[in-house]
Amino acid sequence: MAASLDTVFAALADPTRREILRMLLEDDMAVTDVAHPFQMSLAAISKHLAILAAAGLITQEKRGRVKWCKLEPDALKPASVWMQSFGQFEPVNLDDFEAFLERELGTERDAD
Amino acid sequence: MAASLDTVFAALADPTRREILRMLLEDDMAVTDVAHPFQMSLAAISKHLAILAAAGLITQEKRGRVKWCKLEPDALKPASVWMQSFGQFEPVNLDDFEAFLERELGTERDAD
DNA sequence: GGCATATTCAACCGATCGGTTGACGATTGC
DNA sequence: GCAATCGTCAACCGATCGGTTGAATATGCC
């Protein structure tokens, strides 16, 4: 549960997994629905979700035959704190933040 | 130079590389000096440094036969910003931050 | 010139990663 | 009961990772 920085950063290093997290930001989703927009097998997505769960970034709860995936943003905190120990020890500027959101988040899919 | 989130997060996913970054926070260092505290070959450290450089997290400048490694904290910004798009969109609490620094940064070596 | 120092290169190794496929176990609905 | 749906498991694949070793390439020093 209290996953290591290793597992959290490794989980974030894959664009598919970052996109999944972004999707879950909007709402909880079933595994099949998470898989739908991707061009890969359900099994592959299932593995990605297991990695995210192992990192604590999501939790999964089975209700009936449907397994619901829920974002756990607090799991990002240790990593975020670690990163902020670099730079000037001040939180990210909000203007930069918004500018970045438009550029980076919005174009995530064709960034690589 | 403007490395992708993929390469930055992947670079951060290794404890040796995070420790190297922490060392460079104090001062620029030569490759040999970076390698000194680690129980692995110089070639292995050289590879780690190449990965950090490819992610833009450090720059390397050769002066004479010595290659100096310099931390580039700004390279963390895109990743930091990406992470802050989760959670409550507010910067990390400074109390949490200090508590974490003592726990996580201070005990990085035996964390895994 | 010749030796020591600093660093990388190249080849290799076992382990892990990201993906596939096909079979399997639960659960639901008719 | 039975077929369809949801999701995972297991085996496999090629690629990448983190490490080693030994040779090679600069550079500095006397």
Tab-separated table of C-alpha atoms (C1' of nucleotides) in Angstrom:
chain	number	residue	atom	x	y	z
A	1	MET	CA	0.000	0.000	0.000
A	2	ALA	CA	2.638	2.540	1.072
A	3	ALA	CA	4.501	1.794	-2.126
A	4	SER	CA	8.126	2.741	-2.616
A	5	LEU	CA	9.328	5.599	-4.764
A	6	ASP	CA	10.728	2.904	-7.044
A	7	THR	CA	7.347	1.421	-7.839
A	8	VAL	CA	5.541	4.754	-8.070
A	9	PHE	CA	8.027	6.327	-10.474
A	10	ALA	CA	8.234	3.113	-12.500
A	11	ALA	CA	4.447	3.026	-12.742
A	12	LEU	CA	4.418	6.611	-13.982
A	13	ALA	CA	7.109	5.945	-16.583
A	14	ASP	CA	4.663	4.343	-19.021
A	15	PRO	CA	2.413	6.547	-21.192
A	16	THR	CA	-0.427	4.020	-21.192
A	17	ARG	CA	-0.487	4.007	-17.408
A	18	ARG	CA	-0.360	7.794	-17.204
A	19	GLU	CA	-3.260	7.983	-19.622
A	20	ILE	CA	-5.212	5.497	-17.491
A	21	LEU	CA	-4.643	7.682	-14.437
A	22	ARG	CA	-5.840	10.693	-16.387
A	23	MET	CA	-9.004	8.819	-17.372
A	24	LEU	CA	-9.639	7.810	-13.769
A	25	LEU	CA	-9.335	11.451	-12.763
A	26	GLU	CA	-12.803	11.933	-14.262
A	27	ASP	CA	-14.514	8.953	-12.704
A	28	ASP	CA	-14.155	5.397	-11.421
A	29	MET	CA	-14.156	2.858	-14.242
A	30	ALA	CA	-14.511	-0.853	-14.872
A	31	VAL	CA	-11.508	-2.685	-16.305
A	32	THR	CA	-13.202	-3.279	-19.639
A	33	ASP	CA	-14.073	0.400	-19.961
A	34	VAL	CA	-10.523	1.419	-19.111
A	35	ALA	CA	-9.296	-0.879	-21.867
A	36	HIS	CA	-11.725	0.353	-24.482
A	37	PRO	CA	-9.845	3.373	-25.912
A	38	PHE	CA	-6.549	1.473	-26.149
A	39	GLN	CA	-5.227	-0.513	-29.092
A	40	MET	CA	-4.149	-3.442	-26.969
A	41	SER	CA	-5.592	-6.547	-25.388
A	42	LEU	CA	-7.661	-6.558	-22.232
A	43	ALA	CA	-5.003	-8.716	-20.580
A	44	ALA	CA	-2.378	-6.052	-21.231
A	45	ILE	CA	-4.553	-3.368	-19.628
A	46	SER	CA	-5.258	-5.700	-16.735
A	47	LYS	CA	-1.505	-5.955	-16.163
A	48	HIS	CA	-1.098	-2.186	-16.318
A	49	LEU	CA	-3.844	-1.807	-13.747
A	50	ALA	CA	-2.138	-4.354	-11.496
A	51	ILE	CA	1.063	-2.312	-11.671
A	52	LEU	CA	-0.805	0.881	-10.820
A	53	ALA	CA	-2.504	-0.898	-7.923
A	54	ALA	CA	0.810	-2.291	-6.654
A	55	ALA	CA	2.139	1.266	-6.660
A	56	GLY	CA	-0.900	2.346	-4.660
A	57	LEU	CA	-1.948	4.773	-7.378
A	58	ILE	CA	-5.308	3.067	-7.802
A	59	THR	CA	-7.447	0.681	-5.795
A	60	GLN	CA	-9.693	-1.989	-7.288
A	61	GLU	CA	-12.948	-3.220	-5.843
A	62	LYS	CA	-14.917	-6.101	-7.284
A	63	ARG	CA	-18.681	-5.697	-7.280
A	64	GLY	CA	-20.409	-8.570	-8.995
A	65	ARG	CA	-18.383	-9.533	-12.021
A	66	VAL	CA	-17.226	-5.960	-12.547
A	67	LYS	CA	-13.979	-4.726	-11.003
A	68	TRP	CA	-14.032	-1.001	-10.396
A	69	CYS	CA	-10.848	1.065	-10.548
A	70	LYS	CA	-10.501	4.155	-8.411
A	71	LEU	CA	-7.755	6.765	-8.517
A	72	GLU	CA	-5.779	7.246	-5.285
A	73	PRO	CA	-4.079	10.604	-5.764
A	74	ASP	CA	-2.517	10.590	-2.306
A	75	ALA	CA	-0.152	7.881	-3.462
A	76	LEU	CA	1.546	10.512	-5.597
A	77	LYS	CA	2.451	12.596	-2.600
A	78	PRO	CA	5.720	10.900	-1.575
A	79	ALA	CA	6.984	11.169	-5.147
A	80	SER	CA	5.837	14.756	-5.439
A	81	VAL	CA	7.501	15.637	-2.152
A	82	TRP	CA	10.699	13.901	-3.184
A	83	MET	CA	10.809	15.931	-6.379
A	84	GLN	CA	10.218	19.186	-4.586
A	85	SER	CA	13.340	18.637	-2.532
A	86	PHE	CA	15.141	19.705	-5.688
A	87	GLY	CA	14.949	23.077	-7.307
A	88	GLN	CA	14.338	26.015	-5.112
A	89	PHE	CA	12.250	24.254	-2.483
A	90	GLU	CA	9.189	26.181	-3.447
A	91	PRO	CA	5.991	24.775	-4.889
A	92	VAL	CA	5.351	24.967	-8.567
A	93	ASN	CA	4.314	28.331	-9.861
A	94	LEU	CA	0.640	28.283	-10.728
A	95	ASP	CA	1.056	30.154	-13.987
A	96	ASP	CA	3.629	27.664	-15.156
A	97	PHE	CA	1.294	24.991	-13.967
A	98	GLU	CA	-1.616	26.087	-16.078
A	99	ALA	CA	0.534	26.685	-19.112
A	100	PHE	CA	1.956	23.230	-18.739
A	101	LEU	CA	-1.397	21.614	-18.322
A	102	GLU	CA	-2.457	22.887	-21.700
A	103	ARG	CA	0.736	21.875	-23.428
A	104	GLU	CA	1.639	18.605	-21.736
A	105	LEU	CA	-1.546	17.035	-20.508
A	106	GLY	CA	-3.527	18.020	-23.550
A	107	THR	CA	-1.055	16.518	-25.990
A	108	GLU	CA	-0.026	13.509	-23.958
A	109	ARG	CA	-1.033	10.997	-26.622
A	110	ASP	CA	1.275	12.241	-29.357
A	111	ALA	CA	4.080	13.385	-27.063
A	112	ASP	CA	6.218	10.344	-27.630
B	1	MET	CA	17.114	18.051	-23.852
B	2	ALA	CA	13.391	18.616	-23.288
B	3	ALA	CA	13.058	15.000	-22.292
B	4	SER	CA	9.729	13.225	-22.222
B	5	LEU	CA	7.833	12.319	-19.086
B	6	ASP	CA	8.648	8.723	-19.987
B	7	THR	CA	12.386	9.197	-19.709
B	8	VAL	CA	12.223	11.457	-16.653
B	9	PHE	CA	10.009	9.133	-14.633
B	10	ALA	CA	12.002	6.091	-15.762
B	11	ALA	CA	15.215	7.806	-14.702
B	12	LEU	CA	13.739	8.528	-11.282
B	13	ALA	CA	12.544	4.946	-10.823
B	14	ASP	CA	15.994	3.692	-9.848
B	15	PRO	CA	17.280	4.246	-6.282
B	16	THR	CA	20.892	4.569	-7.393
B	17	ARG	CA	19.963	7.362	-9.781
B	18	ARG	CA	17.859	9.144	-7.158
B	19	GLU	CA	20.779	8.942	-4.762
B	20	ILE	CA	23.095	10.380	-7.420
B	21	LEU	CA	20.726	13.303	-7.887
B	22	ARG	CA	20.678	13.840	-4.136
B	23	MET	CA	24.475	13.915	-4.102
B	24	LEU	CA	24.574	16.424	-6.937
B	25	LEU	CA	22.221	18.635	-4.978
B	26	GLU	CA	25.187	19.518	-2.791
B	27	ASP	CA	27.705	20.208	-5.528
B	28	ASP	CA	28.893	19.349	-9.026
B	29	MET	CA	30.914	16.163	-9.113
B	30	ALA	CA	33.264	14.208	-11.349
B	31	VAL	CA	32.111	10.803	-12.567
B	32	THR	CA	34.687	8.979	-10.442
B	33	ASP	CA	33.589	10.837	-7.323
B	34	VAL	CA	29.952	10.090	-8.021
B	35	ALA	CA	30.829	6.415	-8.281
B	36	HIS	CA	32.866	6.289	-5.096
B	37	PRO	CA	30.137	5.639	-2.486
B	38	PHE	CA	28.489	2.929	-4.571
B	39	GLN	CA	29.194	-0.777	-4.501
B	40	MET	CA	29.263	-1.096	-8.265
B	41	SER	CA	31.614	-0.587	-11.155
B	42	LEU	CA	32.495	2.778	-12.606
B	43	ALA	CA	31.018	1.657	-15.918
B	44	ALA	CA	27.668	1.026	-14.250
B	45	ILE	CA	27.656	4.524	-12.736
B	46	SER	CA	28.682	5.956	-16.083
B	47	LYS	CA	25.598	4.329	-17.604
B	48	HIS	CA	23.369	5.695	-14.851
B	49	LEU	CA	24.743	9.164	-15.491
B	50	ALA	CA	24.078	8.785	-19.209
B	51	ILE	CA	20.454	7.934	-18.430
B	52	LEU	CA	20.125	10.941	-16.142
B	53	ALA	CA	21.668	13.131	-18.828
B	54	ALA	CA	19.340	11.745	-21.505
B	55	ALA	CA	16.434	12.651	-19.234
B	56	GLY	CA	17.851	16.151	-18.921
B	57	LEU	CA	18.163	15.778	-15.157
B	58	ILE	CA	21.898	16.437	-15.281
B	59	THR	CA	24.348	17.934	-17.739
B	60	GLN	CA	27.914	16.788	-18.189
B	61	GLU	CA	30.817	18.972	-19.169
B	62	LYS	CA	34.283	17.665	-19.875
B	63	ARG	CA	37.142	19.778	-18.571
B	64	GLY	CA	40.455	18.148	-19.201
B	65	ARG	CA	40.101	14.461	-18.554
B	66	VAL	CA	37.451	15.026	-15.899
B	67	LYS	CA	33.756	15.046	-16.782
B	68	TRP	CA	31.756	17.172	-14.383
B	69	CYS	CA	28.148	16.352	-13.594
B	70	LYS	CA	25.729	19.122	-12.761
B	71	LEU	CA	22.197	18.824	-11.490
B	72	GLU	CA	19.491	20.392	-13.677
B	73	PRO	CA	16.512	20.678	-11.318
B	74	ASP	CA	14.343	22.416	-13.903
B	75	ALA	CA	14.093	19.146	-15.783
B	76	LEU	CA	11.910	17.889	-12.954
B	77	LYS	CA	9.337	20.557	-13.549
B	78	PRO	CA	7.236	18.885	-16.260
B	79	ALA	CA	6.993	15.739	-14.167
B	80	SER	CA	6.211	17.714	-11.037
B	81	VAL	CA	3.533	19.670	-12.846
B	82	TRP	CA	2.052	16.516	-14.308
B	83	MET	CA	1.769	15.005	-10.852
B	84	GLN	CA	0.156	18.096	-9.413
B	85	SER	CA	-2.667	17.782	-11.920
B	86	PHE	CA	-3.869	15.005	-9.632
B	87	GLY	CA	-4.961	15.412	-6.070
B	88	GLN	CA	-6.416	18.694	-5.031
B	89	PHE	CA	-4.388	20.953	-7.321
B	90	GLU	CA	-2.634	22.543	-4.374
B	91	PRO	CA	1.073	22.481	-3.639
B	92	VAL	CA	2.479	20.081	-1.131
B	93	ASN	CA	1.974	20.997	2.488
B	94	LEU	CA	5.257	22.160	3.960
B	95	ASP	CA	4.870	20.230	7.193
B	96	ASP	CA	4.373	17.018	5.271
B	97	PHE	CA	7.306	18.042	3.172
B	98	GLU	CA	9.709	18.369	6.069
B	99	ALA	CA	8.480	15.205	7.719
B	100	PHE	CA	9.001	13.379	4.479
B	101	LEU	CA	12.450	14.743	3.913
B	102	GLU	CA	13.568	13.248	7.200
B	103	ARG	CA	11.927	9.902	6.618
B	104	GLU	CA	12.382	9.346	2.905
B	105	LEU	CA	15.443	11.256	1.843
B	106	GLY	CA	17.416	10.453	4.965
B	107	THR	CA	16.850	6.719	4.758
B	108	GLU	CA	16.878	6.361	1.013
B	109	ARG	CA	19.571	3.695	1.005
B	110	ASP	CA	17.722	1.121	3.116
B	111	ALA	CA	14.266	2.030	1.873
B	112	ASP	CA	13.990	-0.961	-0.439
C	1	DG	C1'	57.927	9.309	-24.705
C	2	DG	C1'	55.737	6.739	-21.313
C	3	DC	C1'	52.951	5.816	-17.414
C	4	DA	C1'	48.948	6.836	-14.510
C	5	DT	C1'	44.267	8.644	-14.312
C	6	DA	C1'	39.440	9.390	-16.048
C	7	DT	C1'	35.907	7.724	-18.680
C	8	DT	C1'	33.572	5.178	-22.189
C	9	DC	C1'	32.862	1.241	-25.344
C	10	DA	C1'	31.575	-3.461	-26.475
C	11	DA	C1'	30.166	-7.763	-25.512
C	12	DC	C1'	27.892	-10.472	-22.534
C	13	DC	C1'	24.577	-12.027	-18.684
C	14	DG	C1'	20.214	-12.972	-16.184
C	15	DA	C1'	16.007	-10.515	-14.966
C	16	DT	C1'	12.298	-7.723	-15.929
C	17	DC	C1'	9.013	-5.343	-19.192
C	18	DG	C1'	5.256	-4.780	-22.314
C	19	DG	C1'	2.827	-7.185	-25.212
C	20	DT	C1'	0.318	-11.452	-27.300
C	21	DT	C1'	-2.689	-15.662	-27.267
C	22	DG	C1'	-5.644	-19.190	-25.395
C	23	DA	C1'	-7.621	-21.325	-21.558
C	24	DC	C1'	-9.857	-20.691	-17.286
C	25	DG	C1'	-12.984	-19.127	-13.230
C	26	DA	C1'	-16.786	-16.056	-11.705
C	27	DT	C1'	-20.917	-13.847	-12.306
C	28	DT	C1'	-25.093	-12.450	-14.715
C	29	DG	C1'	-29.351	-12.885	-17.382
C	30	DC	C1'	-32.633	-15.432	-20.027
D	1	DG	C1'	-29.131	-24.856	-17.113
D	2	DC	C1'	-26.655	-22.410	-20.368
D	3	DA	C1'	-24.670	-18.866	-22.978
D	4	DA	C1'	-22.553	-14.495	-22.710
D	5	DT	C1'	-19.710	-11.191	-20.170
D	6	DC	C1'	-15.813	-9.749	-17.037
D	7	DG	C1'	-11.410	-10.382	-15.756
D	8	DT	C1'	-7.206	-13.015	-14.678
D	9	DC	C1'	-3.763	-16.707	-15.383
D	10	DA	C1'	-0.065	-18.978	-17.787
D	11	DA	C1'	3.025	-19.493	-21.226
D	12	DC	C1'	5.485	-17.415	-24.511
D	13	DC	C1'	7.999	-13.585	-27.216
D	14	DG	C1'	11.396	-9.937	-28.339
D	15	DA	C1'	13.280	-5.794	-26.225
D	16	DT	C1'	15.148	-3.347	-22.618
D	17	DC	C1'	17.442	-3.005	-17.957
D	18	DG	C1'	21.044	-3.115	-14.592
D	19	DG	C1'	25.012	-5.063	-13.916
D	20	DT	C1'	29.751	-7.259	-15.076
D	21	DT	C1'	34.395	-7.588	-17.381
D	22	DG	C1'	38.103	-6.274	-20.411
D	23	DA	C1'	39.757	-3.410	-23.904
D	24	DA	C1'	40.035	1.140	-25.809
D	25	DT	C1'	40.410	6.322	-25.783
D	26	DA	C1'	41.633	10.707	-23.985
D	27	DT	C1'	44.147	13.540	-21.061
D	28	DG	C1'	47.646	14.899	-17.568
D	29	DC	C1'	52.213	14.512	-15.424
D	30	DC	C1'	57.160	13.855	-15.169
